[in-house]
XYZ file of C-alpha atoms in Angstrom:
287
model
C 74.195 80.920 109.156
C 75.242 80.874 112.819
C 78.920 80.083 113.242
C 79.663 76.736 114.939
C 81.770 76.624 118.044
C 84.805 74.232 118.173
C 84.086 70.583 118.578
C 85.466 68.836 121.660
C 85.487 65.297 123.132
C 83.790 65.140 126.505
C 83.298 61.726 128.178
C 83.935 59.921 124.902
C 81.324 62.027 123.063
C 81.882 64.850 120.448
C 80.007 68.068 121.106
C 80.406 71.765 120.594
C 82.428 73.744 123.149
C 79.817 75.438 125.485
C 79.464 79.181 125.194
C 81.850 80.902 127.614
C 84.329 78.018 127.758
C 87.776 78.314 126.127
C 90.352 75.932 124.919
C 93.975 76.005 126.138
C 96.268 77.593 123.581
C 93.338 78.942 121.478
C 92.896 82.695 121.252
C 89.533 84.293 121.862
C 88.284 85.941 118.692
C 86.777 89.460 118.881
C 83.445 90.152 117.233
C 83.684 93.962 117.696
C 86.184 96.731 118.495
C 87.230 96.902 122.102
C 88.462 99.598 124.590
C 90.559 99.168 127.664
C 91.392 101.872 130.195
C 94.591 102.647 132.207
C 94.742 104.986 135.143
C 97.328 105.943 137.724
C 94.871 104.773 140.457
C 93.895 101.507 138.678
C 95.049 97.940 139.319
C 96.408 95.244 136.989
C 94.044 92.808 138.702
C 91.040 94.754 137.272
C 89.292 93.960 133.995
C 90.339 97.274 132.313
C 86.918 97.709 130.676
C 85.752 100.865 132.363
C 87.266 104.221 133.202
C 87.218 103.940 137.038
C 89.798 103.146 139.709
C 87.914 99.914 140.384
C 87.995 98.805 136.733
C 90.968 100.361 134.916
C 94.460 98.720 134.681
C 97.400 100.422 136.431
C 99.975 99.796 133.672
C 99.931 100.222 130.000
C 101.897 96.999 129.719
C 99.049 94.998 131.260
C 96.571 96.488 128.712
C 98.902 95.603 125.826
C 99.411 92.094 127.108
C 95.678 91.527 127.332
C 94.974 93.090 123.943
C 97.683 91.017 122.268
C 96.271 87.779 123.548
C 93.144 87.984 121.322
C 92.664 87.096 117.689
C 91.351 90.651 117.024
C 89.619 89.542 113.752
C 90.487 92.762 112.031
C 88.907 94.857 114.845
C 90.988 97.555 116.510
C 91.647 97.558 120.231
C 92.083 101.022 121.799
C 93.884 101.575 125.081
C 92.940 104.925 126.663
C 95.543 106.088 129.103
C 94.457 108.573 131.695
C 96.291 111.743 132.599
C 99.399 111.478 134.801
C 102.898 110.043 134.594
C 103.718 106.428 134.024
C 107.172 105.276 134.982
C 107.085 101.890 133.243
C 107.707 101.482 129.529
C 105.763 99.294 127.074
C 107.027 96.137 125.278
C 104.961 95.637 122.107
C 103.793 92.078 121.705
C 103.078 90.150 118.562
C 99.368 89.828 117.912
C 97.152 88.246 115.276
C 93.998 89.244 113.340
C 94.958 92.229 111.326
C 93.630 94.936 113.669
C 95.589 97.715 115.323
C 96.361 98.068 119.024
C 96.160 101.857 119.646
C 97.704 103.377 122.775
C 96.077 106.832 123.181
C 96.119 109.548 125.755
C 92.633 109.882 127.134
C 92.534 113.697 127.049
C 93.516 113.903 123.395
C 96.387 116.344 123.939
C 100.178 115.940 123.769
C 100.910 116.748 127.399
C 98.405 115.296 129.850
C 99.570 111.640 129.601
C 103.300 111.220 130.133
C 105.466 108.096 129.762
C 108.712 108.840 131.563
C 111.202 105.997 131.863
C 114.579 105.882 133.501
C 117.203 103.738 131.721
C 114.536 102.109 129.516
C 112.408 102.712 126.511
C 108.862 104.155 126.409
C 107.899 101.845 123.535
C 110.001 98.871 122.572
C 109.240 96.485 119.702
C 111.266 93.303 119.219
C 110.294 90.985 116.325
C 106.469 91.515 116.464
C 106.119 90.250 112.845
C 104.636 93.574 111.669
C 101.741 93.430 114.200
C 100.125 96.887 113.872
C 100.453 99.316 116.697
C 99.671 103.055 116.999
C 100.586 105.588 119.603
C 98.896 109.058 119.900
C 98.420 111.929 122.316
C 101.348 111.165 124.593
C 104.493 112.808 125.946
C 107.517 110.401 125.730
C 110.649 111.071 127.731
C 113.613 109.138 129.013
C 116.598 109.630 131.315
C 119.807 107.644 131.554
C 121.658 106.014 128.672
C 119.930 102.708 128.295
C 116.656 103.561 126.492
C 114.842 105.466 123.846
C 111.386 107.037 123.594
C 110.754 104.650 120.708
C 112.929 101.639 120.016
C 112.083 99.191 117.206
C 114.660 96.516 116.959
C 115.078 92.855 116.132
C 113.206 93.224 112.901
C 109.574 93.253 111.604
C 108.021 95.927 113.825
C 105.393 98.326 112.715
C 104.356 101.475 114.663
C 102.283 104.479 113.565
C 102.581 107.771 115.575
C 100.694 110.991 115.707
C 100.211 113.803 118.293
C 103.359 112.896 120.176
C 105.453 115.223 122.320
C 109.101 114.139 122.262
C 110.522 115.533 125.469
C 114.090 115.227 126.733
C 115.757 111.838 126.034
C 119.022 110.137 126.925
C 119.186 108.547 123.464
C 117.658 108.950 120.020
C 113.967 109.894 120.010
C 113.020 107.318 117.330
C 115.395 104.423 116.789
C 114.294 102.069 113.972
C 116.296 98.984 113.170
C 116.403 95.698 111.363
C 113.548 96.056 108.755
C 111.239 97.803 111.161
C 108.846 100.580 110.010
C 107.755 103.728 111.864
C 104.912 105.397 110.074
C 104.513 109.082 110.818
C 102.773 109.970 107.564
C 100.740 113.203 107.944
C 101.461 113.257 111.689
C 101.448 116.477 113.848
C 103.921 116.269 116.657
C 106.261 118.374 118.912
C 109.947 118.086 119.772
C 110.262 119.899 123.188
C 113.328 118.199 124.561
C 116.963 117.654 123.734
C 118.669 114.334 123.031
C 121.782 113.801 125.132
C 123.338 111.364 122.707
C 121.943 110.495 119.222
C 119.381 111.773 116.786
C 115.743 112.709 116.478
C 115.212 109.916 113.865
C 117.753 107.068 113.310
C 117.212 104.251 110.825
C 119.715 101.385 110.545
C 119.790 98.003 108.868
C 116.981 98.115 106.296
C 114.708 100.226 108.448
C 112.135 102.765 107.192
C 110.830 106.075 108.531
C 107.788 107.419 106.730
C 107.795 111.171 107.750
C 106.168 112.771 104.786
C 103.454 115.373 105.037
C 104.273 116.035 108.757
C 103.667 119.084 110.809
C 106.584 119.329 113.266
C 106.966 122.013 115.923
C 110.398 122.431 117.689
C 110.291 124.362 120.932
C 113.316 125.863 122.653
C 115.757 124.947 119.895
C 116.460 121.414 121.200
C 119.963 120.049 120.817
C 120.639 116.536 119.393
C 123.819 116.033 121.285
C 126.486 114.031 119.327
C 124.079 113.441 116.422
C 121.565 115.532 114.690
C 118.031 115.481 113.157
C 118.071 112.435 110.881
C 120.342 109.483 110.108
C 120.014 106.624 107.717
C 122.568 103.844 107.572
C 122.980 100.333 106.182
C 120.323 100.145 103.457
C 117.732 102.230 105.211
C 115.326 104.970 104.100
C 113.950 108.024 105.883
C 111.367 110.118 104.078
C 110.609 113.757 105.109
C 109.166 115.390 101.958
C 106.228 117.835 101.897
C 106.546 118.405 105.673
C 106.471 121.609 107.648
C 109.063 122.353 110.333
C 108.374 125.270 112.796
C 111.308 126.322 115.113
C 114.979 125.476 115.117
C 117.369 122.840 116.380
C 121.032 122.476 117.299
C 123.073 119.672 115.619
C 123.806 118.209 112.191
C 120.814 118.264 109.802
C 121.344 114.740 108.417
C 123.742 111.867 107.834
C 123.384 109.095 105.359
C 125.709 106.326 104.194
C 126.106 102.647 103.244
C 123.438 102.477 100.596
C 120.856 104.448 102.572
C 118.811 107.451 101.611
C 117.091 110.536 102.967
C 114.298 111.725 100.700
C 113.085 115.257 100.794
C 111.953 115.522 97.155
C 114.511 118.098 96.166
C 113.813 120.531 99.104
C 117.419 121.374 99.557
C 120.238 120.788 101.993
C 118.825 123.174 104.653
C 115.350 121.702 104.631
C 115.751 119.575 107.811
C 116.201 121.288 111.217
C 119.733 121.707 112.472
C 122.600 124.153 112.855
C 125.298 122.425 110.831
C 125.395 120.906 107.378
C 124.402 117.426 106.640
C 126.508 114.743 105.047
C 125.856 112.013 102.446
C 128.631 109.468 101.972
C 128.408 107.483 98.727
C 126.565 105.209 98.202
C 124.371 107.031 100.643
C 122.192 109.756 99.124
C 120.124 112.831 100.018
C 117.600 113.957 97.458
């Protein structure tokens, strides 16, 4: 049976909304997966629907805003980001429909597409009500003290990552807060840059990092400044078990306290990268 379009009153008569028309405040519902393109020579006045200078968007934010405006109807929306450096970060928007908005480097490698932000975050989620996002095949780097490569705050954010190169950062590479979830399960990623102040992974206030079954390569023995590799605080959980770490790092291996845990499935106190011993302050735990 063909689905009926919404009923509207026109000139005192009730009829179906004509095809192609929309209602104010009503989201368009997708009937198939969709792809948008972003290029350094694009324009945010374009449609974003083709990989050309005359069609692609200029900023990742424009593509995310357009994608988040749909009822995605359980279909995924992929944003393919062309090679080059993008100086503007991305604010994740709440979206509906159950699908995933996937921001992906076009060349399917970790170095061609770079998001490099000064005093801001590459990806920032604030109360997106667990709208599903994914980021892959990107280099993330920040300068200054006011941002993070990934910042999930304000509660109820959900981001999956894979094939990321974490380059130099002013603050923690992955800061997860207030009930947010960062899913890195079975991810392959690289840590190529130091953190000036903070940690590689930091979970606070009932946040969760799912870092099991990962393949992590550290190049150049990156330093984690005043922090270390992993921190969990205030009823948070960070999982790292069954992962492989290649290379070394400078800084504390882990820190956990205030009812939080770091789970390595009994792999031992020297399992996580670092140059100094970790600490677990009761009721925090490391196991």
